[in-house]
Amino acid sequence: VVVSVPHVMQPSAQQAFAYPRGSRMTFIIETDALWASGRKIDVSGLVSVTLTGDQANIDLGSRLRIAGWIGRWRKPLNPGQVDRSLSGRYRQLHVWMSAESDAVEKLSSDGESPLRRLRWRLRSGAIEHLDSPGPDEQVGQLLGALVVGTRGPGLRRLNETMAQAGIAHYLSISGTHLAIFLTFIYVLCGMVLPGPRHCAFVVLAVLGLYLATAEPNAPLLRASIMAVALCLCVIGGRSYSRLNALAAAAILLLAIDP
């Protein structure tokens, strides 16, 4: 099952001159089974897939059967190279796969739950709307990364530049972004709705819709749990403790993924 938004990478002018290569599509799949040497092996986990050739019609949530090569990332031979094995360990991505696009078979997604398919449809629609074709392709990718947290391979050099300048954290999905967004929704509701409890209910609904669209990373989930605690305090007429909310977020996130 495709669990990340597929990105198509076009060859740059330098690559086309030095080593001609076609476009590539990259995405992450959640695996169910592996066939090797004529036998089926039940597996689980994430795999980073790269397809070459004419790109197939692949969307978020598509069920695929792919024939290709798989392997594990190794540590770099030279100190200056990127350690993909280390970065993959933080993302729970230990295995890569490469295949031709004509070696991909698209299967039916009827077995997935309606709620999961709805979430995939919302995320795909948001990414498609933000990453619409324009004069600068990088602008759409950057906007998608800021709003829903999906970072494509085309932003790798820009991300390195922002990290060197020390501003990468301020341009990422974090608690500050969510706090500004939810505060705006709360103030806007206060101009229309009669009381703070009604505003808190609306904020909870908007937060749930946003979480179904955005990438569920740790900073966003931490801020979301604290925002839910604040809304519940407003609804129940209780006092709000930021320290308790932060502790609850830490306990929940560590219990889900230590």
GROMACS .gro file of C-alpha atoms in nm:
model
  258
    1VAL     CA    1   0.000   0.000   0.000
    2VAL     CA    2   0.139   0.341  -0.097
    3VAL     CA    3   0.155   0.546   0.224
    4SER     CA    4   0.333   0.860   0.097
    5VAL     CA    5   0.249   1.102  -0.181
    6PRO     CA    6   0.436   0.990  -0.498
    7HIS     CA    7   0.683   1.245  -0.635
    8VAL     CA    8   0.818   1.256  -0.991
    9MET     CA    9   1.178   1.374  -1.024
   10GLN     CA   10   1.283   1.509  -1.362
   11PRO     CA   11   1.653   1.489  -1.459
   12SER     CA   12   1.841   1.815  -1.423
   13ALA     CA   13   2.035   1.976  -1.705
   14GLN     CA   14   2.366   1.854  -1.560
   15GLN     CA   15   2.239   1.497  -1.534
   16ALA     CA   16   2.102   1.502  -1.887
   17PHE     CA   17   2.439   1.617  -2.018
   18ALA     CA   18   2.667   1.393  -1.813
   19TYR     CA   19   2.459   1.080  -1.778
   20PRO     CA   20   2.125   1.061  -1.961
   21ARG     CA   21   1.849   0.924  -1.744
   22GLY     CA   22   1.471   0.949  -1.755
   23SER     CA   23   1.227   1.067  -1.496
   24ARG     CA   24   1.182   0.874  -1.173
   25MET     CA   25   0.895   0.835  -0.930
   26THR     CA   26   0.959   0.785  -0.559
   27PHE     CA   27   0.719   0.686  -0.283
   28ILE     CA   28   0.697   0.471   0.032
   29ILE     CA   29   0.498   0.149   0.058
   30GLU     CA   30   0.374  -0.046   0.357
   31THR     CA   31   0.442  -0.411   0.277
   32ASP     CA   32   0.223  -0.717   0.333
   33ALA     CA   33   0.415  -0.999   0.168
   34LEU     CA   34   0.728  -1.077  -0.029
   35TRP     CA   35   0.763  -1.338  -0.302
   36ALA     CA   36   1.115  -1.472  -0.352
   37SER     CA   37   1.233  -1.796  -0.518
   38GLY     CA   38   0.876  -1.906  -0.576
   39ARG     CA   39   0.758  -1.884  -0.216
   40LYS     CA   40   0.559  -1.627  -0.019
   41ILE     CA   41   0.706  -1.464   0.292
   42ASP     CA   42   0.484  -1.264   0.527
   43VAL     CA   43   0.660  -0.936   0.608
   44SER     CA   44   0.579  -0.594   0.752
   45GLY     CA   45   0.740  -0.253   0.747
   46LEU     CA   46   0.813   0.036   0.513
   47VAL     CA   47   1.006   0.028   0.185
   48SER     CA   48   1.133   0.323  -0.019
   49VAL     CA   49   1.050   0.257  -0.386
   50THR     CA   50   1.198   0.420  -0.696
   51LEU     CA   51   1.039   0.356  -1.036
   52THR     CA   52   1.204   0.437  -1.368
   53GLY     CA   53   1.048   0.466  -1.712
   54ASP     CA   54   0.700   0.584  -1.807
   55GLN     CA   55   0.528   0.655  -1.476
   56ALA     CA   56   0.216   0.458  -1.390
   57ASN     CA   57  -0.102   0.605  -1.241
   58ILE     CA   58  -0.008   0.569  -0.874
   59ASP     CA   59  -0.173   0.764  -0.594
   60LEU     CA   60  -0.165   0.769  -0.217
   61GLY     CA   61  -0.342   0.455  -0.092
   62SER     CA   62  -0.291   0.250  -0.409
   63ARG     CA   63  -0.238  -0.123  -0.360
   64LEU     CA   64   0.049  -0.246  -0.577
   65ARG     CA   65   0.235  -0.561  -0.669
   66ILE     CA   66   0.589  -0.470  -0.774
   67ALA     CA   67   0.862  -0.686  -0.925
   68GLY     CA   68   1.212  -0.547  -0.877
   69TRP     CA   69   1.530  -0.540  -0.672
   70ILE     CA   70   1.540  -0.483  -0.297
   71GLY     CA   71   1.824  -0.420  -0.055
   72ARG     CA   72   1.932  -0.244   0.262
   73TRP     CA   73   2.108   0.088   0.278
   74ARG     CA   74   2.473   0.058   0.372
   75LYS     CA   75   2.693   0.303   0.553
   76PRO     CA   76   2.882   0.544   0.324
   77LEU     CA   77   3.231   0.461   0.209
   78ASN     CA   78   3.351   0.821   0.247
   79PRO     CA   79   3.293   1.051   0.550
   80GLY     CA   80   3.148   1.328   0.332
   81GLN     CA   81   2.869   1.117   0.185
   82VAL     CA   82   2.512   1.113   0.316
   83ASP     CA   83   2.447   0.827   0.558
   84ARG     CA   84   2.118   0.694   0.424
   85SER     CA   85   2.118   0.406   0.670
   86LEU     CA   86   2.118   0.654   0.963
   87SER     CA   87   1.849   0.879   0.817
   88GLY     CA   88   1.642   0.575   0.726
   89ARG     CA   89   1.662   0.444   1.081
   90TYR     CA   90   1.498   0.761   1.214
   91ARG     CA   91   1.220   0.724   0.956
   92GLN     CA   92   1.186   0.345   1.003
   93LEU     CA   93   1.302   0.301   0.642
   94HIS     CA   94   1.567   0.031   0.625
   95VAL     CA   95   1.493  -0.119   0.283
   96TRP     CA   96   1.498   0.030  -0.069
   97MET     CA   97   1.345  -0.110  -0.386
   98SER     CA   98   1.403  -0.021  -0.751
   99ALA     CA   99   1.188  -0.135  -1.043
  100GLU     CA  100   1.068  -0.042  -1.389
  101SER     CA  101   0.726   0.117  -1.412
  102ASP     CA  102   0.600  -0.162  -1.638
  103ALA     CA  103   0.674  -0.411  -1.356
  104VAL     CA  104   0.402  -0.256  -1.137
  105GLU     CA  105   0.055  -0.407  -1.116
  106LYS     CA  106  -0.218  -0.199  -0.957
  107LEU     CA  107  -0.458  -0.397  -0.738
  108SER     CA  108  -0.802  -0.324  -0.596
  109SER     CA  109  -0.821  -0.121  -0.273
  110ASP     CA  110  -1.156  -0.263  -0.163
  111GLY     CA  111  -0.997  -0.436   0.135
  112GLU     CA  112  -0.899  -0.108   0.304
  113SER     CA  113  -1.127   0.054   0.560
  114PRO     CA  114  -1.347   0.345   0.438
  115LEU     CA  115  -1.196   0.579   0.700
  116ARG     CA  116  -0.842   0.508   0.580
  117ARG     CA  117  -0.942   0.556   0.216
  118LEU     CA  118  -1.110   0.886   0.305
  119ARG     CA  119  -0.793   1.006   0.476
  120TRP     CA  120  -0.584   0.915   0.172
  121ARG     CA  121  -0.828   1.096  -0.055
  122LEU     CA  122  -0.813   1.410   0.159
  123ARG     CA  123  -0.433   1.412   0.167
  124SER     CA  124  -0.403   1.348  -0.208
  125GLY     CA  125  -0.650   1.626  -0.283
  126ALA     CA  126  -0.467   1.873  -0.061
  127ILE     CA  127  -0.128   1.791  -0.213
  128GLU     CA  128  -0.265   1.809  -0.566
  129HIS     CA  129  -0.421   2.148  -0.494
  130LEU     CA  130  -0.108   2.295  -0.333
  131ASP     CA  131   0.136   2.143  -0.582
  132SER     CA  132  -0.049   2.266  -0.888
  133PRO     CA  133   0.162   2.340  -1.198
  134GLY     CA  134   0.299   2.691  -1.205
  135PRO     CA  135   0.597   2.898  -1.317
  136ASP     CA  136   0.809   2.763  -1.029
  137GLU     CA  137   0.762   2.396  -0.939
  138GLN     CA  138   0.956   2.437  -0.614
  139VAL     CA  139   0.707   2.692  -0.480
  140GLY     CA  140   0.424   2.438  -0.487
  141GLN     CA  141   0.639   2.174  -0.320
  142LEU     CA  142   0.747   2.419  -0.050
  143LEU     CA  143   0.386   2.525   0.011
  144GLY     CA  144   0.283   2.161   0.045
  145ALA     CA  145   0.564   2.101   0.292
  146LEU     CA  146   0.462   2.401   0.505
  147VAL     CA  147   0.089   2.325   0.508
  148VAL     CA  148   0.065   1.946   0.523
  149GLY     CA  149   0.426   1.847   0.598
  150THR     CA  150   0.494   1.643   0.282
  151ARG     CA  151   0.852   1.696   0.166
  152GLY     CA  152   0.938   1.587  -0.183
  153PRO     CA  153   1.284   1.495  -0.310
  154GLY     CA  154   1.295   1.822  -0.505
  155LEU     CA  155   1.325   2.015  -0.178
  156ARG     CA  156   1.635   1.830  -0.060
  157ARG     CA  157   1.881   2.102  -0.162
  158LEU     CA  158   1.654   2.377  -0.031
  159ASN     CA  159   1.620   2.191   0.298
  160GLU     CA  160   1.999   2.164   0.329
  161THR     CA  161   2.031   2.538   0.261
  162MET     CA  162   1.774   2.625   0.528
  163ALA     CA  163   1.946   2.391   0.775
  164GLN     CA  164   2.280   2.565   0.717
  165ALA     CA  165   2.114   2.904   0.765
  166GLY     CA  166   1.950   2.788   1.089
  167ILE     CA  167   1.591   2.856   0.979
  168ALA     CA  168   1.478   2.502   0.894
  169HIS     CA  169   1.282   2.464   1.218
  170TYR     CA  170   1.080   2.779   1.160
  171LEU     CA  171   0.978   2.660   0.812
  172SER     CA  172   0.858   2.317   0.925
  173ILE     CA  173   0.529   2.187   1.057
  174SER     CA  174   0.550   2.252   1.430
  175GLY     CA  175   0.343   2.351   1.730
  176THR     CA  176   0.379   2.718   1.646
  177HIS     CA  177   0.209   2.675   1.308
  178LEU     CA  178  -0.077   2.481   1.463
  179ALA     CA  179  -0.119   2.729   1.750
  180ILE     CA  180  -0.145   3.024   1.510
  181PHE     CA  181  -0.390   2.836   1.286
  182LEU     CA  182  -0.618   2.718   1.568
  183THR     CA  183  -0.609   3.060   1.739
  184PHE     CA  184  -0.726   3.217   1.414
  185ILE     CA  185  -1.012   2.964   1.392
  186TYR     CA  186  -1.108   3.027   1.757
  187VAL     CA  187  -1.112   3.407   1.717
  188LEU     CA  188  -1.310   3.378   1.394
  189CYS     CA  189  -1.567   3.154   1.565
  190GLY     CA  190  -1.589   3.396   1.858
  191MET     CA  191  -1.723   3.661   1.617
  192VAL     CA  192  -2.007   3.435   1.506
  193LEU     CA  193  -2.086   3.178   1.776
  194PRO     CA  194  -2.243   3.265   2.117
  195GLY     CA  195  -1.992   3.117   2.362
  196PRO     CA  196  -1.643   2.971   2.404
  197ARG     CA  197  -1.771   2.612   2.430
  198HIS     CA  198  -1.916   2.626   2.080
  199CYS     CA  199  -1.588   2.769   1.954
  200ALA     CA  200  -1.398   2.484   2.119
  201PHE     CA  201  -1.617   2.225   1.945
  202VAL     CA  202  -1.550   2.389   1.608
  203VAL     CA  203  -1.175   2.399   1.678
  204LEU     CA  204  -1.181   2.025   1.760
  205ALA     CA  205  -1.360   1.952   1.432
  206VAL     CA  206  -1.115   2.162   1.230
  207LEU     CA  207  -0.821   2.002   1.409
  208GLY     CA  208  -0.950   1.652   1.325
  209LEU     CA  209  -0.989   1.746   0.960
  210TYR     CA  210  -0.639   1.895   0.950
  211LEU     CA  211  -0.483   1.588   1.112
  212ALA     CA  212  -0.649   1.371   0.847
  213THR     CA  213  -0.479   1.583   0.580
  214ALA     CA  214  -0.136   1.660   0.726
  215GLU     CA  215   0.165   1.435   0.775
  216PRO     CA  216   0.145   1.290   1.130
  217ASN     CA  217   0.491   1.389   1.256
  218ALA     CA  218   0.586   1.416   1.623
  219PRO     CA  219   0.575   1.799   1.663
  220LEU     CA  220   0.231   1.818   1.502
  221LEU     CA  221   0.091   1.533   1.714
  222ARG     CA  222   0.237   1.682   2.032
  223ALA     CA  223   0.077   2.020   1.963
  224SER     CA  224  -0.250   1.853   1.864
  225ILE     CA  225  -0.276   1.663   2.192
  226MET     CA  226  -0.213   1.984   2.387
  227ALA     CA  227  -0.472   2.166   2.176
  228VAL     CA  228  -0.729   1.890   2.239
  229ALA     CA  229  -0.661   1.917   2.613
  230LEU     CA  230  -0.716   2.294   2.600
  231CYS     CA  231  -1.045   2.255   2.410
  232LEU     CA  232  -1.168   1.991   2.655
  233CYS     CA  233  -1.086   2.225   2.945
  234VAL     CA  234  -1.287   2.504   2.780
  235ILE     CA  235  -1.580   2.270   2.715
  236GLY     CA  236  -1.573   2.127   3.069
  237GLY     CA  237  -1.509   2.459   3.239
  238ARG     CA  238  -1.183   2.337   3.394
  239SER     CA  239  -0.851   2.516   3.436
  240TYR     CA  240  -0.578   2.437   3.182
  241SER     CA  241  -0.228   2.324   3.284
  242ARG     CA  242   0.031   2.342   3.008
  243LEU     CA  243   0.265   2.114   3.202
  244ASN     CA  244  -0.001   1.845   3.238
  245ALA     CA  245  -0.092   1.873   2.871
  246LEU     CA  246   0.273   1.843   2.769
  247ALA     CA  247   0.316   1.540   2.997
  248ALA     CA  248   0.006   1.375   2.848
  249ALA     CA  249   0.140   1.436   2.496
  250ALA     CA  250   0.477   1.284   2.588
  251ILE     CA  251   0.317   0.975   2.746
  252LEU     CA  252   0.083   0.913   2.451
  253LEU     CA  253   0.348   0.962   2.183
  254LEU     CA  254   0.600   0.741   2.363
  255ALA     CA  255   0.337   0.472   2.419
  256ILE     CA  256   0.249   0.473   2.046
  257ASP     CA  257   0.608   0.479   1.918
  258PRO     CA  258   0.889   0.459   2.178
   0.00000   0.00000   0.00000
